[in-house]
Short mmCIF file of C-alpha atoms and ligand atoms in Angstrom, two decimals:
data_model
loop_
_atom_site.label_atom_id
_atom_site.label_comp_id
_atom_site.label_asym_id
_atom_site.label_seq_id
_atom_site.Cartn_x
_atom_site.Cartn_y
_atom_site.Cartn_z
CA UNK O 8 -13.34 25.92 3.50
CA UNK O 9 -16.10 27.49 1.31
CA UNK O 10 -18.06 30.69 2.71
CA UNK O 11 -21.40 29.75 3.69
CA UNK O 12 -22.69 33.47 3.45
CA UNK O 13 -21.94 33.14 -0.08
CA UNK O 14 -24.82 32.32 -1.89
CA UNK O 15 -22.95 30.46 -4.90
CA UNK O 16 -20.71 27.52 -3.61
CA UNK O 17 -17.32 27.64 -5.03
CA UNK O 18 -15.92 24.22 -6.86
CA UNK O 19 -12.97 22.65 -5.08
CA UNK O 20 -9.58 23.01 -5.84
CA UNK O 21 -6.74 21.47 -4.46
CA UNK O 22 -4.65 23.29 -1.67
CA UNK O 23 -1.49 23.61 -3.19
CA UNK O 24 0.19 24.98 -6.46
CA UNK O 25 2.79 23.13 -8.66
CA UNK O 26 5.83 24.52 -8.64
CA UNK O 27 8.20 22.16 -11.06
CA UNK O 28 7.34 19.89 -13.27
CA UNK O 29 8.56 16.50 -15.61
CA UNK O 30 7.97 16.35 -19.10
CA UNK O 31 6.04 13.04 -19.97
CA UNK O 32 6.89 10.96 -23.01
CA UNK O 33 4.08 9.84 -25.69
CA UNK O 34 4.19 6.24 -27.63
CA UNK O 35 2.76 4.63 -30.45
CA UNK O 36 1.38 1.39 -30.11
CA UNK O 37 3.82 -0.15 -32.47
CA UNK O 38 6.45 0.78 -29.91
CA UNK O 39 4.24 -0.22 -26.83
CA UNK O 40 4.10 -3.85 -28.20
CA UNK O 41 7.73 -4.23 -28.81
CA UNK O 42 8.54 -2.83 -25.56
CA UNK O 43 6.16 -5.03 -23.40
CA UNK O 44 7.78 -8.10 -25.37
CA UNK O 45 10.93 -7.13 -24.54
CA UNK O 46 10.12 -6.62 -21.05
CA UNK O 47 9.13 -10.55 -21.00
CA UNK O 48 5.27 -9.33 -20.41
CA UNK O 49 5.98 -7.85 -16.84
CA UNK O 50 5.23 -4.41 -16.40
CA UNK O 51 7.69 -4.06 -13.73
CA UNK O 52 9.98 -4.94 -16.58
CA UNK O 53 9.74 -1.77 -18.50
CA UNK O 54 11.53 1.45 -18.28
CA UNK O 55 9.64 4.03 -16.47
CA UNK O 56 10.03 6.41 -19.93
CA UNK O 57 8.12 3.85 -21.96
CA UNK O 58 5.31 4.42 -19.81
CA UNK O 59 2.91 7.96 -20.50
CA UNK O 60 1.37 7.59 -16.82
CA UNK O 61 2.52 5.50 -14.52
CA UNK O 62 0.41 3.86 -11.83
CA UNK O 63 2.71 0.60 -10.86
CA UNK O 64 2.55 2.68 -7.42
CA UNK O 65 2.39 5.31 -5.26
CA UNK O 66 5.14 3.93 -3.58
CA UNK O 67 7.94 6.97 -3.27
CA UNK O 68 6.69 8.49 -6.69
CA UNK O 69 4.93 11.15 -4.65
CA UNK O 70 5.36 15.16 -5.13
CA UNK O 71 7.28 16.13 -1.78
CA UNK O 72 6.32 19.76 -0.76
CA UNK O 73 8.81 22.72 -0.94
CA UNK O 74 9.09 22.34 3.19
CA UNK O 75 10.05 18.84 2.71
CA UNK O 76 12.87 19.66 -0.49
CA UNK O 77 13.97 22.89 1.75
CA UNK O 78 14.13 20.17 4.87
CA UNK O 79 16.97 18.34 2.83
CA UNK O 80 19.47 21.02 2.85
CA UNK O 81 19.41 20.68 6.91
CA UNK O 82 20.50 17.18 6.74
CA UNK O 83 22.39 15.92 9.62
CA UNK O 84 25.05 13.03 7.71
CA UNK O 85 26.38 11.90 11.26
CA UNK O 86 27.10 8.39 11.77
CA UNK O 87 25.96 8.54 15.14
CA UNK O 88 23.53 10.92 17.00
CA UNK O 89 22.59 13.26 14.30
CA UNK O 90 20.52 16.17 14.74
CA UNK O 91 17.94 14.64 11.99
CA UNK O 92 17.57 11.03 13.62
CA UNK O 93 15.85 13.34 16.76
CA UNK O 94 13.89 15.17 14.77
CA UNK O 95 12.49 12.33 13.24
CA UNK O 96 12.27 10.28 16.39
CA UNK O 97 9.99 13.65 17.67
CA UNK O 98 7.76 13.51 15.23
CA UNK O 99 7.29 10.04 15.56
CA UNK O 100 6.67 10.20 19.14
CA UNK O 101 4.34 13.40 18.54
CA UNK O 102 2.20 11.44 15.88
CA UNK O 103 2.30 8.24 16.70
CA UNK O 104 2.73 7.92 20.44
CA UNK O 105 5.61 5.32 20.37
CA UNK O 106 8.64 5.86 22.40
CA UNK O 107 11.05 3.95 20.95
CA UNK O 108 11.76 3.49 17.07
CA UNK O 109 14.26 2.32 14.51
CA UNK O 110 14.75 3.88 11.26
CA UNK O 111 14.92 1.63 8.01
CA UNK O 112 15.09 2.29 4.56
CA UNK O 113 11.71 1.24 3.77
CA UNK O 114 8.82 -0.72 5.13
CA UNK O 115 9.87 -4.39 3.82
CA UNK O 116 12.84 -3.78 6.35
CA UNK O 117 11.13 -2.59 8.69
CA UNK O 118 9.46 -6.02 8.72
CA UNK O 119 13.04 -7.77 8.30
CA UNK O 120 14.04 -6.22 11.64
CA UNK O 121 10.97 -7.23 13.64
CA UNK O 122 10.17 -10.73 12.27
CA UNK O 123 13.74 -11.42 12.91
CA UNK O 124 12.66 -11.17 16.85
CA UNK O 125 9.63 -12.42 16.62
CA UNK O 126 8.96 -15.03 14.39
CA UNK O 127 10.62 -18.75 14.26
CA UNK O 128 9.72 -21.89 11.88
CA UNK O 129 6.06 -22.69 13.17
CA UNK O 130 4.69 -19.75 14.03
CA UNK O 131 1.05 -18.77 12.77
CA UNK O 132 0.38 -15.11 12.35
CA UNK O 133 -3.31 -13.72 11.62
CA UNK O 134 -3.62 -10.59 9.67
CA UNK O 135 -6.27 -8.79 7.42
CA UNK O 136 -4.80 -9.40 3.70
CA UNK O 137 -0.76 -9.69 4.80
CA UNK O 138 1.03 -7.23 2.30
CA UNK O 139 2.85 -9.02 -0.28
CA UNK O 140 6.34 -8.48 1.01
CA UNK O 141 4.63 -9.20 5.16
CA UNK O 142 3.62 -12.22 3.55
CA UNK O 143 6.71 -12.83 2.48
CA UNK O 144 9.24 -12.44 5.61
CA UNK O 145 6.63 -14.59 7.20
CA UNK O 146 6.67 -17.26 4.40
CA UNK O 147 10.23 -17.24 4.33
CA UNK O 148 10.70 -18.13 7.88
CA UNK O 149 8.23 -20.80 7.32
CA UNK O 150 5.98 -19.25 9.71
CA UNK O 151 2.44 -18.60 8.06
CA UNK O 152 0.05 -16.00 7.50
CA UNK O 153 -3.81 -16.49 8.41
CA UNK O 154 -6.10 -14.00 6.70
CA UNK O 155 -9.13 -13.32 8.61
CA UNK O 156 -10.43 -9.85 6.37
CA UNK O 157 -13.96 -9.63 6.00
CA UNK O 158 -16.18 -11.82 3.82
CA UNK O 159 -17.57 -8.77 2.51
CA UNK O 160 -14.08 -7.54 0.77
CA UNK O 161 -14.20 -10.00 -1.60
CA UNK O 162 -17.49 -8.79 -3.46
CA UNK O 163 -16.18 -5.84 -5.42
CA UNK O 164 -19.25 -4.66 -5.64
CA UNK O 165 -20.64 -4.18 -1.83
CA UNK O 166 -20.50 -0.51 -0.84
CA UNK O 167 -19.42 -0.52 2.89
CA UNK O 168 -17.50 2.12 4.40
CA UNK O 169 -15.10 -0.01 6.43
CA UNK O 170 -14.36 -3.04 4.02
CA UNK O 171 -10.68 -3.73 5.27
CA UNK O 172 -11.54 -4.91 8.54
CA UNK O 173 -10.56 -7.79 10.40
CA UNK O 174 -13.37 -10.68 11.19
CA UNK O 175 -13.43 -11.02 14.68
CA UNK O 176 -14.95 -14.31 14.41
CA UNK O 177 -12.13 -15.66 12.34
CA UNK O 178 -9.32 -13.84 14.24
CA UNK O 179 -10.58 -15.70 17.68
CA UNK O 180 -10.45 -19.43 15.37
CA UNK O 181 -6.85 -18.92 15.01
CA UNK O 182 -6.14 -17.49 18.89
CA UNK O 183 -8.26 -20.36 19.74
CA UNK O 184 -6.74 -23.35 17.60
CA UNK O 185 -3.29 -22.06 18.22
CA UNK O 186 -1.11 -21.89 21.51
CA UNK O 187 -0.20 -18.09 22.68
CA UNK O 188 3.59 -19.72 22.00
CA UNK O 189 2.96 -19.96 18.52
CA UNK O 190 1.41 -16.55 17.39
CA UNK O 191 4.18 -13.74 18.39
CA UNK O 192 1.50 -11.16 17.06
CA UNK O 193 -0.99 -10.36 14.75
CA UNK O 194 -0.76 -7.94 11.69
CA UNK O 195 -3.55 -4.84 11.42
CA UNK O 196 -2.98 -3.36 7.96
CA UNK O 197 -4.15 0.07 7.55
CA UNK O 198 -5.52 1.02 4.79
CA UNK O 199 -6.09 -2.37 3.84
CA UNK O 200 -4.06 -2.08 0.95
CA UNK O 201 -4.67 -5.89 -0.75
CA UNK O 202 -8.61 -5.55 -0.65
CA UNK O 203 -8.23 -2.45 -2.24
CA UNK O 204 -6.87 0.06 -0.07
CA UNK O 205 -9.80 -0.27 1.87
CA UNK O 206 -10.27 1.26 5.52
CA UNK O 207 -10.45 -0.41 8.65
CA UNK O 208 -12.64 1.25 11.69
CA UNK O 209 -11.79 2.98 14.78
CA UNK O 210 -14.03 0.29 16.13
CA UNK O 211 -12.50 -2.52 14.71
CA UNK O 212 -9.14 -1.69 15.24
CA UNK O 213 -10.05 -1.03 19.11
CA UNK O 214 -12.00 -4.85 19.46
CA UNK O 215 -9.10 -6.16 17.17
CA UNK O 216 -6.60 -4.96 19.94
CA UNK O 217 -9.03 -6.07 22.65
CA UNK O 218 -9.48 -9.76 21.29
CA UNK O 219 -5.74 -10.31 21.14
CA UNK O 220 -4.95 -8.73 23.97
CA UNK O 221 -7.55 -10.85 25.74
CA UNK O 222 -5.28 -13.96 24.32
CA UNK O 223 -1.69 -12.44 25.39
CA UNK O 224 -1.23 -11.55 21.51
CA UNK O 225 0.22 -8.10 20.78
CA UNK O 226 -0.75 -5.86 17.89
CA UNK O 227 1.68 -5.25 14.88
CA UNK O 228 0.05 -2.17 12.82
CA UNK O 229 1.21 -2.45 9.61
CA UNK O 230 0.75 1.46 8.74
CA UNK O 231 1.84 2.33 5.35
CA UNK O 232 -1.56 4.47 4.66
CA UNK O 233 -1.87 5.23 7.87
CA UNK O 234 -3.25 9.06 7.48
CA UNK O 235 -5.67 8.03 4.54
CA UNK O 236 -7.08 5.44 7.10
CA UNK O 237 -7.21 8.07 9.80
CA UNK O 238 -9.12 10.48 7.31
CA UNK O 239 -11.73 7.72 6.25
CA UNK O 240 -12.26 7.49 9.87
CA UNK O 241 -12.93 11.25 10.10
CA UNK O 242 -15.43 11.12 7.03
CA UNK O 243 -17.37 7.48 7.49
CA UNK O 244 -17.46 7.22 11.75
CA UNK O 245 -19.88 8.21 13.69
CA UNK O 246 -18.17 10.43 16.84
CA UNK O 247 -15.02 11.17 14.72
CA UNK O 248 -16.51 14.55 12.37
CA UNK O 249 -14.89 17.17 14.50
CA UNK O 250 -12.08 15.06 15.31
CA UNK O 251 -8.30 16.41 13.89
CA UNK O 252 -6.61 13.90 11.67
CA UNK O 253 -3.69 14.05 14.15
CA UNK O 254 -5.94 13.11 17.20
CA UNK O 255 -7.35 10.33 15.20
CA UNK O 256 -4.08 9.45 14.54
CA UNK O 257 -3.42 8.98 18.08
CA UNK O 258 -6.30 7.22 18.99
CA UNK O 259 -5.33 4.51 16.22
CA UNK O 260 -2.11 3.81 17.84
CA UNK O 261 -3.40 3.89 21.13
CA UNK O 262 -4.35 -0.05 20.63
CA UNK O 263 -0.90 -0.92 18.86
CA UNK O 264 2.10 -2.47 20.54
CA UNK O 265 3.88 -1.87 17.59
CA UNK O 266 4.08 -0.99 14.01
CA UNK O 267 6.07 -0.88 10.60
CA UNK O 268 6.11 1.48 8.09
CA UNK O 269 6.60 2.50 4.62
CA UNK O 270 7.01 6.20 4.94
CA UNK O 271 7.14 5.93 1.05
CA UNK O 272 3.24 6.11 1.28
CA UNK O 273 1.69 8.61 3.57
CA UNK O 274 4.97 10.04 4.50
CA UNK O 275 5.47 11.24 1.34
CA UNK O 276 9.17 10.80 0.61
CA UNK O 277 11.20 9.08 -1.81
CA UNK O 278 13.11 6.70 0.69
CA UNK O 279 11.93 5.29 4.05
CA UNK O 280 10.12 3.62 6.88
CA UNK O 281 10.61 2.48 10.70
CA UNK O 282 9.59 0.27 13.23
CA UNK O 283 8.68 1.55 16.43
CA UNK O 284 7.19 -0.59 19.69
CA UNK O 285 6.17 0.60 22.91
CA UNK O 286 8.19 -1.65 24.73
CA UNK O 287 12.16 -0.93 25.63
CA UNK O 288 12.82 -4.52 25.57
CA UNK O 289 11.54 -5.21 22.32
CA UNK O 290 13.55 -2.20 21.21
CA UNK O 291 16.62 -3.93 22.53
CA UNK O 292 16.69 -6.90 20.95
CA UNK O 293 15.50 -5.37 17.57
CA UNK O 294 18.44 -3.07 17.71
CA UNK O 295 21.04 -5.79 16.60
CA UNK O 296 19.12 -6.22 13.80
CA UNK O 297 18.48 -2.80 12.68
CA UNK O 298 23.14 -2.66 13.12
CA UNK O 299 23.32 -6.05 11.06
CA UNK O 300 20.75 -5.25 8.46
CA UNK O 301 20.28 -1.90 7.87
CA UNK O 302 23.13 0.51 10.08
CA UNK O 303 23.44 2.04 13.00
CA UNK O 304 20.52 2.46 15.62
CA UNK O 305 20.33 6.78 14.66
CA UNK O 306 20.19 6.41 10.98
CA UNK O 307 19.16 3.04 10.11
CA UNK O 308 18.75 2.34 6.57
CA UNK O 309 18.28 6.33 6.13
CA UNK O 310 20.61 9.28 5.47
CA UNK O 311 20.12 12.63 7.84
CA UNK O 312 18.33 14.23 4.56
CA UNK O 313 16.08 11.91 4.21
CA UNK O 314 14.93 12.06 8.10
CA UNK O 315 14.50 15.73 7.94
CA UNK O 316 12.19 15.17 4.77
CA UNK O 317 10.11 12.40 6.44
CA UNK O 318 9.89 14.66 9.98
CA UNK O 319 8.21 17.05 7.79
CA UNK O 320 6.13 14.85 5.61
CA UNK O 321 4.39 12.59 8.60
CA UNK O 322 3.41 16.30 9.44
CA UNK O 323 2.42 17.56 6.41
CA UNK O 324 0.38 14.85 5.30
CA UNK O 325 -1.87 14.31 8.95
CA UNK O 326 -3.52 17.50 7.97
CA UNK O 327 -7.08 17.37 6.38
CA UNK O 328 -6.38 19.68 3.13
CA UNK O 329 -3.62 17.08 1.89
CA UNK O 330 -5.63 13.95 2.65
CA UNK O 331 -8.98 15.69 1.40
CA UNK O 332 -6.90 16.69 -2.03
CA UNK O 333 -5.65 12.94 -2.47
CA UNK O 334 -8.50 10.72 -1.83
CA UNK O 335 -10.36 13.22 -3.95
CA UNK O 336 -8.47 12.58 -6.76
CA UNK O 337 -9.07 8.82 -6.62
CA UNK O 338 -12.65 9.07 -6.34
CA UNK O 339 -12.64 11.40 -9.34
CA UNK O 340 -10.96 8.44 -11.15
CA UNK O 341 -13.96 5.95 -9.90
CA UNK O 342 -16.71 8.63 -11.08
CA UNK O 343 -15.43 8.54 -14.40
CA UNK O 344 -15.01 5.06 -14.67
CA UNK O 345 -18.74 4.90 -12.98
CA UNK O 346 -19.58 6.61 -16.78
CA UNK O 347 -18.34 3.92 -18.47
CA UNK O 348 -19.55 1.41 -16.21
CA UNK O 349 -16.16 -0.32 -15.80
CA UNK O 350 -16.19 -2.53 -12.59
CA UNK O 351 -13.64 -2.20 -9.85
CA UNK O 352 -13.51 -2.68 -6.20
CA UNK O 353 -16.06 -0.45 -4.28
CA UNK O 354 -15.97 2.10 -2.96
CA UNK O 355 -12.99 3.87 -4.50
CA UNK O 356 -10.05 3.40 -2.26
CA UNK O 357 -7.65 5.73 -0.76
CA UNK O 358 -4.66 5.49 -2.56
CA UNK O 359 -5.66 3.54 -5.67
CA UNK O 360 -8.70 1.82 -7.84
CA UNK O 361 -8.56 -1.78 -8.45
CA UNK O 362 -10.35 -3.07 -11.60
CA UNK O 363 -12.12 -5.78 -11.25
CA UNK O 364 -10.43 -8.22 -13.82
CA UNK O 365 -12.46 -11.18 -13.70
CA UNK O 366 -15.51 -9.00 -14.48
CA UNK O 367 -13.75 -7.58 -16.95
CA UNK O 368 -12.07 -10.10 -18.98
CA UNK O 369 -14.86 -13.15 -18.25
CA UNK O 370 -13.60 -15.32 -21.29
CA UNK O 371 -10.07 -15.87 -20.37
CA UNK O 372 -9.66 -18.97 -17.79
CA UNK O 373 -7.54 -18.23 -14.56
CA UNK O 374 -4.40 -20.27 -15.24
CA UNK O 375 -3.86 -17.34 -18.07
CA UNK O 376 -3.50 -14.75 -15.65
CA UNK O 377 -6.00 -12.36 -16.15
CA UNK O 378 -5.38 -9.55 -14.06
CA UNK O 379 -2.22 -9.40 -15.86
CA UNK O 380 -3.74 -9.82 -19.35
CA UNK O 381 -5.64 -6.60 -18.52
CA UNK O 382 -2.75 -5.22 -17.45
CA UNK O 383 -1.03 -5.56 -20.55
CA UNK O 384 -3.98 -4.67 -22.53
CA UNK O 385 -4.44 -1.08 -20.53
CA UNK O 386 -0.38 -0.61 -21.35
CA UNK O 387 -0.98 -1.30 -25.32
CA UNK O 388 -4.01 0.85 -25.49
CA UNK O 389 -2.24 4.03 -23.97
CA UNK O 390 1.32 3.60 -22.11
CA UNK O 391 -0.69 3.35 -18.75
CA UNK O 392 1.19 1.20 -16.31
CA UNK O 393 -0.81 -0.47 -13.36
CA UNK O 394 0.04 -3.54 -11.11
CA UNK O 395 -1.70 -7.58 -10.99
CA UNK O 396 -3.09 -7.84 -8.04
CA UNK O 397 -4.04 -11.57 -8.94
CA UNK O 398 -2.18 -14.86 -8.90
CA UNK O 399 0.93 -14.01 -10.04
CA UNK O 400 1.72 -11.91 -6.92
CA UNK O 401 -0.23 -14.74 -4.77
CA UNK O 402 2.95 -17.11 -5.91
CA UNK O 403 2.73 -20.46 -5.13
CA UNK O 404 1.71 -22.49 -2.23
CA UNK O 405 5.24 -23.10 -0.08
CA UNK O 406 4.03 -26.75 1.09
CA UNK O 407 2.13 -28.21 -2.23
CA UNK O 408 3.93 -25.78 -5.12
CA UNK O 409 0.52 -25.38 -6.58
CA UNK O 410 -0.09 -21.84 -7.61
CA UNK O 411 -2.60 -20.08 -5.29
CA UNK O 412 -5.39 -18.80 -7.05
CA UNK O 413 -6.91 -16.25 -4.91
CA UNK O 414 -11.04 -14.95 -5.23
CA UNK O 415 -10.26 -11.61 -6.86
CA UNK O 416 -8.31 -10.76 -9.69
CA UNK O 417 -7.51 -6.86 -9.57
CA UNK O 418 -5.57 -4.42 -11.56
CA UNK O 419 -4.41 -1.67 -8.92
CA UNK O 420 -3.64 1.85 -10.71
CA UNK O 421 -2.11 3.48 -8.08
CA UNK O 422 -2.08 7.39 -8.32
CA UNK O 423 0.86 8.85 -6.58
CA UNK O 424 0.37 11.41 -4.37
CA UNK O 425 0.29 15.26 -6.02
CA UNK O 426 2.26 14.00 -9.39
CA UNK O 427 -1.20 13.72 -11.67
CA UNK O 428 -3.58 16.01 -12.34
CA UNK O 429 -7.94 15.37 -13.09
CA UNK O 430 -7.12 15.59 -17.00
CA UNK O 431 -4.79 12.19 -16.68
CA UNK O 432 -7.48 10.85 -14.86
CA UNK O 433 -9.82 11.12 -17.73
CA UNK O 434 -7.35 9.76 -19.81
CA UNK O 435 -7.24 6.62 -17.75
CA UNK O 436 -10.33 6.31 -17.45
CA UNK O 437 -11.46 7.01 -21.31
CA UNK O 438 -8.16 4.01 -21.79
CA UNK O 439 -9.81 1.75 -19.28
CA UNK O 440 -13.24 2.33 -21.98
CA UNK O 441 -11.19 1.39 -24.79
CA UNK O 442 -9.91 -2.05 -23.29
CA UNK O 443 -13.60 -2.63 -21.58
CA UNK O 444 -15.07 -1.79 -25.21
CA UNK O 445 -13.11 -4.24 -27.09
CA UNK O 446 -13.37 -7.27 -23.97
CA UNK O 447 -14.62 -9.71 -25.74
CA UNK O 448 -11.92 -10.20 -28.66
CA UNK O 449 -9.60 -10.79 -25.30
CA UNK O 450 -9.42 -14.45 -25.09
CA UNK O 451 -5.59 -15.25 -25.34
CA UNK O 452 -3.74 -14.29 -21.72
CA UNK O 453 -0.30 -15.60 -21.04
CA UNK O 454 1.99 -18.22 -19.15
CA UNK O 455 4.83 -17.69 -16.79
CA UNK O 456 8.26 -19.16 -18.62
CA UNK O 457 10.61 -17.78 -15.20
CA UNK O 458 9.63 -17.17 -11.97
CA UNK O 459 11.73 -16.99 -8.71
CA UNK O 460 10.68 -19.11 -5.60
CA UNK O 461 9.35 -15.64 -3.67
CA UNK O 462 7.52 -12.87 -4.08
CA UNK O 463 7.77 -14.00 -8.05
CA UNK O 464 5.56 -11.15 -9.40
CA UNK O 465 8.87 -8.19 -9.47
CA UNK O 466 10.75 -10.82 -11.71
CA UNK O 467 8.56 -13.04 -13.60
CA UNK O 468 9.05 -13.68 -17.12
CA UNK O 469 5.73 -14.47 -19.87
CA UNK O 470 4.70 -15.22 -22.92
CA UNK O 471 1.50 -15.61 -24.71
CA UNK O 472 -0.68 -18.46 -23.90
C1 PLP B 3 4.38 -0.74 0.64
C2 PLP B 3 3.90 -1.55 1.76
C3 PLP B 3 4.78 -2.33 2.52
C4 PLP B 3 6.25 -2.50 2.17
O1 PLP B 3 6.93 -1.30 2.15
P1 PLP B 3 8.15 -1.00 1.14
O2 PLP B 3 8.53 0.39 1.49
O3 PLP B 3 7.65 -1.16 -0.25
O4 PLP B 3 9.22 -1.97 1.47
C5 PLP B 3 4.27 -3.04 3.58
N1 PLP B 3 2.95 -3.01 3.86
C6 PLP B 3 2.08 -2.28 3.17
C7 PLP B 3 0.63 -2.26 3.54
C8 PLP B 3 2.51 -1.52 2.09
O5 PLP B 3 1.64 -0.83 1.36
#
């Protein structure tokens, strides 16, 4: 937006002004280190006001705009047919192109209602990096989840504009090896958010479409960063520079048969997601699930407030200014960490940095957990709370028991949308300098003494190895 007849370029500032604020509470160390004990060594175990910033996720921690908070007070509460639930279902069908959706509280539901139709005991179902809690309705229906991402996303270090993608060659293995009967559909997560919130083409999600299609396979988009993958597209693909972030938008979905959501991402609200298909009959048979598991068809797991907030939101936020301002902010994290020359996955992501723990820490063996060690190591030094990425969330193998191990061990600090400003991101970073300056005296990570059978990382209990 800057005037090119000015002669001087003007620095960049973000569109929009803070208009309320939350005080933040300060630690000491003494305190951090009887509060992480307490909590059993699992961040997700602490109370949010024992943390100074809190990165665990950008999951509906987000700053919703004054349209969205004003949006609330027209809140339709009807059981049936309320004025909110079509609002919602407009802007769905505006953005997204899909005529038929079901609301749900979030996007793990979202995935409860459609695996329930789709998936049986059996079933194989390819994906680039399955979410944690995909992974897990999948897993829990003893179906499994194939990853075919790139090679390339595995090598922290590799710059490449697109690094979420899908691996064609891979993908056509499993459609090959495995009767149409037995995959109901394959997963396209966008951003990638397991390889680091990385971005996935217009290109490859338009050959991903066609190579499934080609095999009778329909296309599940798995959307929770939907709009940050739409603006990547705008600012690394050739043919997409002029392009609005809502036609891109479009264009996406435009190879989907379906999709899921966590509106708690890019849609900017507190509460929410939906599932929405192209196909009527697919609507119809999710429906009883949406009435058994979440409520009825017009409000799903949602109240009318909430709708109104998330029609406003999945407008909002498909407009350059708010993307620009957000992905900004993360790479603004990555250059300062770039002065320090702390590793993490390249390039900066669109909702979050990942570390690079096992560059990081390279004394501590893996069966310590190391992307957790750091993890508790960046929490001691200054309150900061981020997430494993690492083995703890990859939970065991369901056949053998043995715990997976997978190739990277990240530490995700998730910035939440509009809630931080660039001086906490200095502060993160200069934190991050402190742990990386004192590495090697880190030798000692820690073991799990509880964990439940799934998705083990919320719940786990540690202690020091
Ligand atoms: C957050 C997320 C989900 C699950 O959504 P919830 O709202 O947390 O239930 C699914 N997939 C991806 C890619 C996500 O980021």
């Amino acid at each position: 937006m800057s005037d090119k007849t000015n002669t001087q370029e003007l620095p960049y500032c973000e569109p929009y002004k803070i208009k309320m604020t939350e005080a933040i509470r300060t630690s000491t160390r003494a305190e951090r280190e009887q509060w992480i004990k307490d909590a059993q060594y699992n961040l997700f175990k602490l109370r949010a006001d024992q943390t100074m910033i809190d990165l665990l996720t950008d999951s509906g921690v987000g700053s919703m705009s004054d349209r969205q908070w004003s949006a609330l007070m027209t809140g339709d509460e009807s059981y049936a047919g309320a004025k909110s639930y079509y609002h919602l279902r407009d802007a769905v069908q505006n953005i997204f192109g899909m005529p038929w959706f079901l609301p749900t509280h979030q996007g793990r539901a979202a995935e409860n209602v459609i695996f329930s139709v789709l998936l049986k005991e059996g079933d194989i179902v390819p994906g680039n990096s399955h979410f944690d809690t995909t992974k897990g309705h999948i897993e829990y229906r003893r179906a499994v989840a194939i990853d075919c991402t790139i090679d390339a996303a595995a090598d922290t270090q590799a710059e490449l504009p697109f690094k979420g993608e899908m691996d064609l060659g891979k993908l056509e293995e499993v459609l090959k090896k495995y009767p149409k009967e037995k995959i109901p559909c394959c997963v396209l997560t966008v951003t990638n958010n397991t390889a680091g919130g990385q971005p996935v083409s217009m290109k490859n999600i338009r050959e991903t479409t066609e190579l499934c299609h080609k095999y009778g396979i329909p296309v599940l988009m798995d959307s929770a960063r939907f709009a940050q993958n739409a603006y990547f597209i705008k600012m690394r693909e050739k043919g997409y520079e002029n392009k609005s972030i809502k036609e891109i938008v479009r264009e996406m979905y435009a190879a989907a048969d379906m999709m899921t959501i966590s509106a708690k991402k890019d849609g900017v609200v507190n509460m929410g997601g939906f599932v929405a298909m192209r196909s009527e009959d697919l609507f119809r048979r999710a429906m009883q699930f949406n009435i058994m598991y979440e409520g009825y068809i017009t409000y799903g797991g949602m109240s009318g407030r909430d709708m109104e907030a998330l029609a406003v939101g999945l407008d909002e936020n498909t407009e350059f200014d708010q993307l620009d301002a957000r992905v900004r902010q993360v790479a603004f994290l990555g250059a300062e960490l770039d002065k320090y020359g702390i590793p993490y996955q390249r390039p900066a992501g669109g909702h979050a940095i990942f570390l690079d723990a096992k560059k990081i820490l390279p004394n501590l063996p893996k069966e310590q957990f190391i992307a957790q060690t750091l993890g508790i190591e960046l929490y001691l030094e200054a309150g900061i709370r981020g997430v494993e990425i690492g083995s703890i969330l990859a939970d065991r193998d369901p056949v053998t028991r043995e715990n997976r191990y997978p190739r990277l061990e990240l530490l995700r600090l998730a910035i939440p949308c509009r809630t931080y400003t660039d001086n906490h991101m200095r502060v993160i970073a200069a934190a991050c300098k402190n742990v990386y300056d004192r590495r090697e005296s880190i030798t000692r990570g820690y073991k799990i003494t509880f964990e439940a059978p799934i998705m083990r990382h919320f719940t786990a209990e540690l202690e020091k190895a």
